[in-house]
Every structure is written in C-alpha cells, then in structure tokens.
Amino acid sequence: MGRIAGRVSAGRMHSGDQNQFTRLAAATHRDVRDNCPDDHATGCAVLHQDGVALRQRTRRYPGRKLTDGPADAQPAPSPDLSHVVFVRKATAADYGGELWILDLSPQLAPVGPPRRLVDPAALAHGSGDVPAMVASPRWSPTGKQVAFVDNPTGGAVDGGYLLVAAADTGALAPTQQKLFAESGFAWAPDGRHIAWVQARSDVRPVDVNVLAVGGASTPVATDTNASSVTYSKDGQAILFANGDASGLDAGVPPFAVRTGGIYSVAAAETGGKRPAPTPLFAKPGSYYGDITALGSGAVAFTTQPPGRGAADPSKTIQVLDAGSSLPRTTVTDVAVMLTCQDSPRGGSVCNAAQEPVWGAGDFVAYLDTSSGNWLVVTDLDNRSPTRVDTGVDTFAWSPAAR
C-alpha cells in the first residue's frame, strides 16, 4: 500500500498516547497486509508537526521527522524514494511557497539538510504586491523532473503557470507558451508529456491540453468544463472529470462538453484529426473532479451536487469499475474545505482540503468532514476505513519501499 508523506499543522497533533497509537498502527497493518505487495509496503501516515514526515506503520519504523520549516507542506516522494520535494511556506495560510528537496537514504533517513530547488522570487512575474509562490509539485515517472505551478495570485485562483524543473539542478525546461493551469495536472507514463486544464477565475469553457515537456502544448478536447485530468495506465488516453455545465451558457461562450461526467479522449491526434471526447459516464446536475485511473482498471473520482454550502461541506468518492456504465459510491464524507485561518497579511484564508490520493493496491487516503478533519485510509470498497490522525494539511503516497 506504500507510505503516506504529509504535513501536520503546528499545535494540532492529536494522536493520543503512544499505546493508543500503537494499537491503531497494529490494526492498520493487520487489516492491509494481505493486500500489499510485501511486508514493507504497509500503511503509513504523518504524525510530526511543523514539517514533512514519513512514517512506516510498523513497530520497527516508528516514524521520522524530516524537515523543520515553519510551514512545510505538499510533500512528493520521488519514484525511487531517494528524494522528497516539498513546498516551504512562510505561513500555514499561504497557498504555496518555495520548492525544496531533501535527499533520503535507503533507510529513509535525511542525507544532509534540505535545499531549495526553485525560488519563486527568481521566476518571471508581472507587477503586483502578491508574494511569489509555487505549489503542487509532481514528479515525472522517470524521477528526473518535477512539475509544479507558479501562482501569481496569492492563491486567489487555484493553479498557476505550469513549469518543469530538473530534479538535480532546478533548471527550468524551456517553454514555448505561458500555460496557466489548474493544479490538477498529470504526468503521462512516458515522463515526456503532461495533461493539463486551464485555470480560471470565472465560468467559461476550458480546453484539455497535452504539453510536450520542453516543447509546445496542444489541445485535445476543447470547450469543456473539466477540472482534473489523468492518463490511462497505457498512456494512450486522457481521462477528465467534467462538471455539469447545463444552464451556464448565458453570457459566456458555449460549452462543447456540457454534461457532467467522466470522459476519455485520445492523448494524441489520429490521422491529423482531433478526436472527440467519449463519455465513460455522464449525468447532469453534479460537479465531478479529483479523477484517478486505478491499477484495477477502475476510475475513481469525486462528485458534489451543486448548491451545497456550509451546512453540508462534503463530497463523495465514486468508482467506475472497468466495463461498468454506472459508478458506485464508496465514501461519503470527504472534506471540501479545511478550517479557515487568519492570515498575517490580513483577513482570513479558507484553503480547500487536499483531494483524495490513491496508492498501490487501490487504497485511498482522504480528509474527512469530522471535527479536526481526520486523515482516513481505506480500500476500494471502503471495508476497513482507518483514522490515522487529525491536523494533516497535505499528504501523498510514496512508492513501495526500495
């Protein structure tokens, strides 16, 4: 099932006493070990505050704090587990910060101090008083590059300029266009392409695009209401979650893909023609997002009916099994927003909760809607949901142990 790397907010560690956590860890290990590729790939969680930590949930590996920044977040372990990149934020309320990297030993111990990989202040920005910040780092499957977004709005708009940095030097890959992308972009299995959707601050159609890293970006589906994308396991298709756009055409260009649902489109043109998206599942009236292609061949995503407010700030996880035309609901208490925090720059910041993250063996980690927003790990059928800890802001599965 891999490990989870994550960040726990300062002052919000509620693990209970050590004996209580040991029982929880043992129960998690006992529940999932039959579904794991080996005994070293059991569940993990983050239990250290003020930084990024990796924790293998066995008695042999009680956990290790890796960084000590004031608000380190958004960890992303490399494919070979020899590095972890993360965002070093100035405050927990910030949308992003600087991109840092830490080398790890085969025992997952730090090898030297972390170092800054990308300084957002050195990137090209327009004028304004908003501090430069990057966010949403994602490793290429080859482990040689890290993609991220450079946000010039202070998080007022999710996403930012899509950039790719060399993992060893931080040097940026050349870009032919400025690509303002949603944070839910995805690497292709070949490590040479990235699927992405335009970020937006208003209601208008957007394209699903493919960036050839170091080259040009090409639209593969136009005028959609997509919010998140992923590649099929063979890399031949891009799957995207499309929010329902019924009734949204007044005063905006028309949507070519308007019905909410899950769609598939070829990742490249065939015979010089742009293929039309094919619905895998379509149903009007809901917002769909957080799409993931699972190892079992199923597609997981979240859904939220329109008009939900503070009285019901939740979304559900649904799974569309291979060969099925109708999804099934597995989890119903996924958090949409985390608790608002006062910003040192003034006002209150209400950050969106991190989307559910799927790991090996089709296990999912997500933040629930309970007080404290528990980090929960469960399987594809939600048979044994296990609460791991509260106070977790961001988290990520790591690959299987080396």
Protein backbone atom coordinates (compact mmCIF):
# COMPACT_ATOMS: atom_id res chain seq x y z
CA MET A 1 0.00 0.00 0.00
CA GLY A 2 3.02 2.31 0.20
CA ARG A 3 3.66 5.14 2.59
CA ILE A 4 1.99 8.45 3.12
CA ALA A 5 4.06 11.58 3.41
CA GLY A 6 2.30 14.57 4.77
CA ARG A 7 2.21 17.74 6.78
CA VAL A 8 0.55 18.21 10.13
CA SER A 9 -0.27 21.73 11.27
CA ALA A 10 1.56 23.05 14.30
CA GLY A 11 -0.33 22.54 17.52
CA ARG A 12 -2.83 20.11 16.01
CA MET A 13 -1.33 16.74 16.81
CA HIS A 14 -3.98 14.56 18.44
CA SER A 15 -2.60 11.05 18.28
CA GLY A 16 -3.47 10.15 21.84
CA ASP A 17 -0.99 8.31 23.99
CA GLN A 18 1.66 6.04 22.50
CA ASN A 19 -0.17 2.83 23.46
CA GLN A 20 -3.32 4.01 21.73
CA PHE A 21 -1.42 4.84 18.56
CA THR A 22 0.44 1.52 18.68
CA ARG A 23 -2.90 -0.29 18.68
CA LEU A 24 -4.12 1.81 15.78
CA ALA A 25 -0.92 1.16 13.85
CA ALA A 26 -1.11 -2.56 14.50
CA ALA A 27 -4.74 -2.68 13.41
CA THR A 28 -3.94 -0.87 10.20
CA HIS A 29 -1.02 -3.16 9.49
CA ARG A 30 -3.12 -6.23 10.21
CA ASP A 31 -6.01 -5.06 8.02
CA VAL A 32 -4.00 -4.28 4.91
CA ARG A 33 -1.00 -6.62 4.87
CA ASP A 34 -2.77 -9.26 2.76
CA ASN A 35 -3.39 -6.63 0.08
CA CYS A 36 0.18 -5.31 -0.01
CA PRO A 37 2.92 -6.47 -2.39
CA ASP A 38 5.26 -7.21 0.51
CA ASP A 39 5.60 -6.75 4.25
CA HIS A 40 7.49 -3.49 3.85
CA ALA A 41 4.70 -1.79 1.91
CA THR A 42 2.26 -1.33 4.75
CA GLY A 43 0.29 1.82 5.51
CA CYS A 44 1.97 4.99 6.67
CA ALA A 45 1.00 8.37 7.96
CA VAL A 46 2.45 11.63 9.14
CA LEU A 47 2.40 12.35 12.84
CA HIS A 48 5.00 15.12 13.20
CA GLN A 49 4.11 18.79 13.28
CA ASP A 50 5.91 21.81 11.78
CA GLY A 51 7.31 19.88 8.85
CA VAL A 52 7.17 16.95 6.49
CA ALA A 53 7.47 13.40 7.78
CA LEU A 54 7.40 9.85 6.52
CA ARG A 55 6.06 7.12 8.76
CA GLN A 56 6.07 3.43 8.04
CA ARG A 57 3.34 1.93 10.19
CA THR A 58 5.24 -0.94 11.79
CA ARG A 59 6.86 -1.29 15.21
CA ARG A 60 10.26 -1.38 13.53
CA TYR A 61 9.78 2.05 11.94
CA PRO A 62 8.02 4.30 14.46
CA GLY A 63 8.36 7.37 12.24
CA ARG A 64 10.85 10.08 11.47
CA LYS A 65 10.51 13.83 11.14
CA LEU A 66 12.33 15.01 8.02
CA THR A 67 12.07 18.80 7.92
CA ASP A 68 11.62 21.65 10.35
CA GLY A 69 10.37 24.59 8.31
CA PRO A 70 7.69 26.88 9.74
CA ALA A 71 5.00 25.50 7.42
CA ASP A 72 6.44 22.80 5.15
CA ALA A 73 3.71 21.17 3.07
CA GLN A 74 2.72 19.41 -0.17
CA PRO A 75 5.28 16.55 0.01
CA ALA A 76 6.01 14.50 -3.09
CA PRO A 77 8.33 11.47 -2.76
CA SER A 78 10.35 10.59 -5.86
CA PRO A 79 9.59 7.34 -7.73
CA ASP A 80 12.68 5.64 -6.29
CA LEU A 81 12.20 7.12 -2.77
CA SER A 82 15.64 8.73 -2.86
CA HIS A 83 14.23 12.26 -2.59
CA VAL A 84 11.18 14.11 -1.39
CA VAL A 85 10.25 17.54 -2.71
CA PHE A 86 8.01 19.82 -0.72
CA VAL A 87 6.79 23.39 -0.56
CA ARG A 88 8.34 25.55 2.14
CA LYS A 89 5.65 28.09 3.00
CA ALA A 90 6.13 31.22 5.10
CA THR A 91 2.86 30.61 6.94
CA ALA A 92 0.33 27.80 7.02
CA ALA A 93 -2.29 30.11 5.50
CA ASP A 94 -0.23 30.63 2.32
CA TYR A 95 -1.25 28.88 -0.89
CA GLY A 96 2.36 27.99 -1.75
CA GLY A 97 5.97 28.96 -1.18
CA GLU A 98 9.43 27.86 -2.29
CA LEU A 99 10.16 24.45 -3.80
CA TRP A 100 12.64 22.46 -1.71
CA ILE A 101 14.13 18.97 -1.99
CA LEU A 102 15.55 16.55 0.56
CA ASP A 103 17.72 13.52 -0.24
CA LEU A 104 16.88 10.25 1.52
CA SER A 105 18.94 7.19 2.35
CA PRO A 106 17.71 3.63 1.65
CA GLN A 107 16.53 3.67 5.28
CA LEU A 108 14.54 6.88 4.52
CA ALA A 109 16.78 8.98 6.74
CA PRO A 110 17.74 12.50 5.59
CA VAL A 111 21.03 12.71 3.71
CA GLY A 112 22.17 16.21 4.56
CA PRO A 113 19.90 19.22 5.01
CA PRO A 114 17.13 20.07 2.52
CA ARG A 115 17.98 22.56 -0.19
CA ARG A 116 15.96 24.99 -2.21
CA LEU A 117 15.26 23.73 -5.72
CA VAL A 118 13.21 26.63 -7.11
CA ASP A 119 12.99 30.16 -5.73
CA PRO A 120 9.70 31.66 -6.97
CA ALA A 121 11.09 35.16 -6.47
CA ALA A 122 13.56 34.43 -9.28
CA LEU A 123 10.82 33.47 -11.74
CA ALA A 124 9.38 35.93 -14.23
CA HIS A 125 6.30 37.61 -12.74
CA GLY A 126 4.13 40.55 -13.58
CA SER A 127 3.90 43.58 -11.33
CA GLY A 128 1.97 43.41 -8.09
CA ASP A 129 2.29 43.14 -4.35
CA VAL A 130 1.42 39.45 -4.09
CA PRO A 131 4.38 37.34 -2.91
CA ALA A 132 5.71 34.90 -5.48
CA MET A 133 4.92 31.27 -4.64
CA VAL A 134 4.92 27.81 -6.22
CA ALA A 135 2.69 24.86 -5.38
CA SER A 136 1.53 21.35 -6.34
CA PRO A 137 4.86 19.62 -7.12
CA ARG A 138 4.63 16.32 -9.02
CA TRP A 139 7.49 14.03 -10.04
CA SER A 140 7.85 12.73 -13.55
CA PRO A 141 7.68 8.91 -13.73
CA THR A 142 11.38 8.92 -14.67
CA GLY A 143 12.33 10.76 -11.48
CA LYS A 144 14.37 13.30 -13.43
CA GLN A 145 11.99 16.27 -13.35
CA VAL A 146 9.42 17.91 -11.10
CA ALA A 147 6.42 19.80 -12.49
CA PHE A 148 4.69 22.49 -10.45
CA VAL A 149 2.57 25.62 -10.76
CA ASP A 150 3.89 29.14 -10.28
CA ASN A 151 0.98 31.05 -8.73
CA PRO A 152 0.97 34.84 -9.22
CA THR A 153 -2.35 35.46 -7.45
CA GLY A 154 -1.54 34.50 -3.87
CA GLY A 155 -3.91 31.57 -4.23
CA ALA A 156 -6.91 33.70 -5.20
CA VAL A 157 -7.05 31.48 -8.30
CA ASP A 158 -6.12 27.82 -7.93
CA GLY A 159 -3.19 26.73 -10.10
CA GLY A 160 -0.63 28.88 -11.87
CA TYR A 161 1.90 28.85 -14.68
CA LEU A 162 2.85 25.24 -15.42
CA LEU A 163 6.62 24.78 -15.18
CA VAL A 164 9.01 21.82 -15.11
CA ALA A 165 12.33 21.81 -13.23
CA ALA A 166 15.27 19.42 -13.34
CA ALA A 167 15.34 17.45 -10.10
CA ASP A 168 19.12 17.76 -9.71
CA THR A 169 19.66 21.44 -10.52
CA GLY A 170 16.28 23.17 -10.51
CA ALA A 171 16.87 24.40 -14.06
CA LEU A 172 13.58 25.02 -15.85
CA ALA A 173 12.65 23.24 -19.06
CA PRO A 174 12.12 25.69 -21.93
CA THR A 175 8.56 26.77 -22.60
CA GLN A 176 7.07 27.98 -25.87
CA GLN A 177 3.91 29.37 -24.24
CA LYS A 178 2.76 30.64 -20.88
CA LEU A 179 0.40 27.94 -19.65
CA PHE A 180 -1.89 28.98 -16.79
CA ALA A 181 -3.01 25.61 -15.49
CA GLU A 182 -5.26 24.14 -12.82
CA SER A 183 -3.34 22.42 -10.05
CA GLY A 184 -4.82 19.05 -11.08
CA PHE A 185 -2.40 18.34 -13.94
CA ALA A 186 -0.97 14.86 -14.59
CA TRP A 187 2.21 13.33 -15.99
CA ALA A 188 1.98 10.80 -18.79
CA PRO A 189 3.52 7.37 -18.09
CA ASP A 190 6.28 8.16 -20.62
CA GLY A 191 7.52 11.07 -18.49
CA ARG A 192 7.60 13.35 -21.54
CA HIS A 193 4.08 14.78 -21.59
CA ILE A 194 1.73 16.48 -19.13
CA ALA A 195 -2.05 16.73 -19.39
CA TRP A 196 -3.48 19.95 -18.04
CA VAL A 197 -6.56 22.21 -17.98
CA GLN A 198 -6.60 25.99 -17.99
CA ALA A 199 -7.09 27.64 -14.62
CA ARG A 200 -9.94 30.13 -14.42
CA SER A 201 -11.50 32.58 -12.03
CA ASP A 202 -14.84 32.74 -13.82
CA VAL A 203 -17.34 30.46 -15.56
CA ARG A 204 -16.15 29.77 -19.08
CA PRO A 205 -15.18 26.78 -21.22
CA VAL A 206 -11.65 25.42 -20.96
CA ASP A 207 -9.55 23.04 -23.03
CA VAL A 208 -7.90 19.79 -22.03
CA ASN A 209 -4.32 20.04 -23.27
CA VAL A 210 -1.15 18.00 -23.64
CA LEU A 211 2.23 19.63 -23.08
CA ALA A 212 5.29 18.06 -24.66
CA VAL A 213 7.83 18.93 -21.96
CA GLY A 214 10.31 21.39 -23.41
CA GLY A 215 8.07 21.95 -26.42
CA ALA A 216 4.58 23.03 -27.36
CA SER A 217 1.17 22.41 -25.83
CA THR A 218 -1.74 21.10 -27.91
CA PRO A 219 -5.46 20.96 -27.06
CA VAL A 220 -7.04 17.50 -27.27
CA ALA A 221 -10.56 18.44 -26.09
CA THR A 222 -11.95 21.96 -26.43
CA ASP A 223 -14.68 23.95 -24.68
CA THR A 224 -15.10 21.57 -21.74
CA ASN A 225 -15.92 22.19 -18.10
CA ALA A 226 -13.05 19.93 -16.97
CA SER A 227 -11.33 20.44 -13.64
CA SER A 228 -8.95 17.50 -13.29
CA VAL A 229 -7.22 15.09 -15.64
CA THR A 230 -5.31 11.82 -15.54
CA TYR A 231 -3.78 9.41 -18.04
CA SER A 232 -4.94 5.88 -18.67
CA LYS A 233 -2.40 3.34 -17.49
CA ASP A 234 -1.13 2.74 -21.04
CA GLY A 235 -0.82 6.47 -21.70
CA GLN A 236 -2.95 6.29 -24.84
CA ALA A 237 -5.92 8.22 -23.45
CA ILE A 238 -6.57 11.16 -21.16
CA LEU A 239 -9.46 10.90 -18.74
CA PHE A 240 -11.06 14.07 -17.43
CA ALA A 241 -13.75 14.93 -14.90
CA ASN A 242 -16.28 17.36 -16.36
CA GLY A 243 -18.52 19.44 -14.12
CA ASP A 244 -22.07 19.78 -15.37
CA ALA A 245 -22.40 22.95 -17.46
CA SER A 246 -26.15 22.87 -18.03
CA GLY A 247 -27.53 26.39 -17.83
CA LEU A 248 -24.10 28.05 -17.76
CA ASP A 249 -24.08 29.38 -21.32
CA ALA A 250 -25.66 32.77 -20.58
CA GLY A 251 -23.09 35.46 -21.26
CA VAL A 252 -20.23 33.01 -21.93
CA PRO A 253 -19.05 31.06 -24.98
CA PRO A 254 -20.93 27.76 -25.37
CA PHE A 255 -19.63 24.55 -23.85
CA ALA A 256 -18.98 21.75 -26.34
CA VAL A 257 -18.85 19.21 -23.49
CA ARG A 258 -21.61 20.31 -21.15
CA THR A 259 -22.97 17.22 -19.39
CA GLY A 260 -21.26 16.35 -16.14
CA GLY A 261 -19.38 13.06 -16.00
CA ILE A 262 -16.17 11.24 -16.80
CA TYR A 263 -14.79 11.45 -20.33
CA SER A 264 -11.97 9.88 -22.31
CA VAL A 265 -10.08 11.39 -25.23
CA ALA A 266 -7.09 10.14 -27.21
CA ALA A 267 -3.83 11.61 -25.95
CA ALA A 268 -2.68 12.40 -29.49
CA GLU A 269 -4.30 13.23 -32.80
CA THR A 270 -5.07 10.36 -35.14
CA GLY A 271 -4.71 10.92 -38.87
CA GLY A 272 -4.35 14.66 -38.36
CA LYS A 273 -7.79 14.92 -36.74
CA ARG A 274 -8.60 15.85 -33.19
CA PRO A 275 -10.72 13.02 -31.71
CA ALA A 276 -13.97 13.81 -29.92
CA PRO A 277 -14.23 13.01 -26.19
CA THR A 278 -16.13 9.84 -25.32
CA PRO A 279 -18.26 9.74 -22.14
CA LEU A 280 -17.48 6.82 -19.84
CA PHE A 281 -20.24 8.02 -17.56
CA ALA A 282 -22.41 11.13 -17.85
CA LYS A 283 -25.08 12.52 -15.56
CA PRO A 284 -26.37 16.11 -15.44
CA GLY A 285 -26.58 18.07 -12.25
CA SER A 286 -23.33 17.34 -10.42
CA TYR A 287 -19.79 18.59 -10.22
CA TYR A 288 -17.09 15.97 -10.86
CA GLY A 289 -13.40 16.18 -10.01
CA ASP A 290 -10.31 14.52 -8.50
CA ILE A 291 -10.08 11.83 -11.17
CA THR A 292 -7.65 8.89 -10.89
CA ALA A 293 -7.10 5.80 -13.05
CA LEU A 294 -6.67 2.87 -10.65
CA GLY A 295 -4.48 -0.18 -11.00
CA SER A 296 -7.53 -2.44 -11.11
CA GLY A 297 -8.75 -0.74 -14.29
CA ALA A 298 -11.42 1.25 -12.45
CA VAL A 299 -11.67 5.04 -12.48
CA ALA A 300 -12.16 6.91 -9.21
CA PHE A 301 -13.44 10.46 -8.87
CA THR A 302 -15.34 12.74 -6.53
CA THR A 303 -18.77 14.23 -7.02
CA GLN A 304 -20.61 17.07 -5.35
CA PRO A 305 -24.15 18.21 -6.15
CA PRO A 306 -24.42 21.92 -6.93
CA GLY A 307 -25.56 24.37 -4.32
CA ARG A 308 -24.05 22.66 -1.29
CA GLY A 309 -22.97 25.18 1.29
CA ALA A 310 -21.53 25.30 4.77
CA ALA A 311 -24.36 23.10 6.06
CA ASP A 312 -23.04 20.16 4.01
CA PRO A 313 -19.40 20.84 3.07
CA SER A 314 -18.68 17.37 1.73
CA LYS A 315 -18.20 15.40 -1.44
CA THR A 316 -18.30 11.70 -2.19
CA ILE A 317 -15.84 9.28 -3.76
CA GLN A 318 -17.29 7.21 -6.57
CA VAL A 319 -15.70 4.36 -8.51
CA LEU A 320 -16.50 3.41 -12.08
CA ASP A 321 -15.40 -0.21 -12.39
CA ALA A 322 -13.93 -1.49 -15.65
CA GLY A 323 -16.72 -2.44 -18.02
CA SER A 324 -19.41 -0.72 -15.95
CA SER A 325 -21.56 2.16 -17.15
CA LEU A 326 -22.64 3.31 -13.69
CA PRO A 327 -20.38 4.30 -10.80
CA ARG A 328 -20.79 3.16 -7.23
CA THR A 329 -20.35 5.33 -4.17
CA THR A 330 -17.69 4.21 -1.69
CA VAL A 331 -17.00 7.17 0.64
CA THR A 332 -19.45 9.94 1.53
CA ASP A 333 -17.59 12.18 3.99
CA VAL A 334 -14.72 13.76 2.03
CA ALA A 335 -13.89 17.28 3.21
CA VAL A 336 -14.20 20.17 0.76
CA MET A 337 -12.70 22.95 2.88
CA LEU A 338 -10.37 22.98 5.86
CA THR A 339 -10.79 25.29 8.83
CA CYS A 340 -10.21 28.93 7.92
CA GLN A 341 -7.07 30.56 9.32
CA ASP A 342 -6.17 34.18 9.99
CA SER A 343 -3.52 35.41 7.58
CA PRO A 344 -0.64 37.58 8.84
CA ARG A 345 -1.25 39.66 5.73
CA GLY A 346 -4.77 40.40 6.93
CA GLY A 347 -8.12 38.71 6.61
CA SER A 348 -9.00 35.04 6.80
CA VAL A 349 -7.89 32.32 4.38
CA CYS A 350 -10.04 29.24 3.80
CA ASN A 351 -7.97 26.71 1.90
CA ALA A 352 -9.58 23.86 0.02
CA ALA A 353 -8.95 20.44 1.51
CA GLN A 354 -6.48 18.29 -0.39
CA GLU A 355 -8.11 15.93 -2.84
CA PRO A 356 -8.18 12.17 -2.10
CA VAL A 357 -4.97 10.39 -3.07
CA TRP A 358 -4.88 6.79 -4.31
CA GLY A 359 -1.96 4.45 -3.72
CA ALA A 360 -0.83 0.98 -4.72
CA GLY A 361 -3.40 -1.74 -4.22
CA ASP A 362 -6.20 0.80 -4.78
CA PHE A 363 -6.06 2.19 -1.26
CA VAL A 364 -7.14 5.79 -0.81
CA ALA A 365 -6.22 8.45 1.73
CA TYR A 366 -8.52 11.41 2.30
CA LEU A 367 -9.52 14.05 4.84
CA ASP A 368 -12.97 13.52 6.32
CA THR A 369 -15.58 16.06 7.44
CA SER A 370 -15.34 15.38 11.17
CA SER A 371 -14.05 17.92 13.65
CA GLY A 372 -10.32 18.16 13.05
CA ASN A 373 -10.59 16.63 9.56
CA TRP A 374 -9.19 13.17 10.22
CA LEU A 375 -6.83 11.63 7.67
CA VAL A 376 -8.51 8.33 6.75
CA VAL A 377 -7.12 5.37 4.81
CA THR A 378 -9.45 2.79 3.28
CA ASP A 379 -9.66 0.32 0.42
CA LEU A 380 -11.54 0.37 -2.86
CA ASP A 381 -14.72 -0.94 -1.23
CA ASN A 382 -14.34 1.07 2.00
CA ARG A 383 -14.37 -2.14 4.01
CA SER A 384 -11.94 -1.09 6.75
CA PRO A 385 -11.64 2.70 6.98
CA THR A 386 -8.92 3.61 9.48
CA ARG A 387 -8.50 7.02 11.05
CA VAL A 388 -4.82 7.88 11.12
CA ASP A 389 -4.51 11.35 12.63
CA THR A 390 -6.00 14.83 12.74
CA GLY A 391 -4.37 18.11 11.79
CA VAL A 392 -3.00 16.86 8.48
CA ASP A 393 -2.98 19.55 5.80
CA THR A 394 -1.36 17.75 2.87
CA PHE A 395 -0.24 14.19 2.23
CA ALA A 396 0.98 11.84 -0.50
CA TRP A 397 1.51 8.14 -1.04
CA SER A 398 5.06 7.09 -1.70
CA PRO A 399 6.13 4.21 -3.95
CA ALA A 400 6.78 0.77 -2.48
CA ALA A 401 9.91 0.54 -0.36
CA ARG A 402 13.19 0.05 -2.15
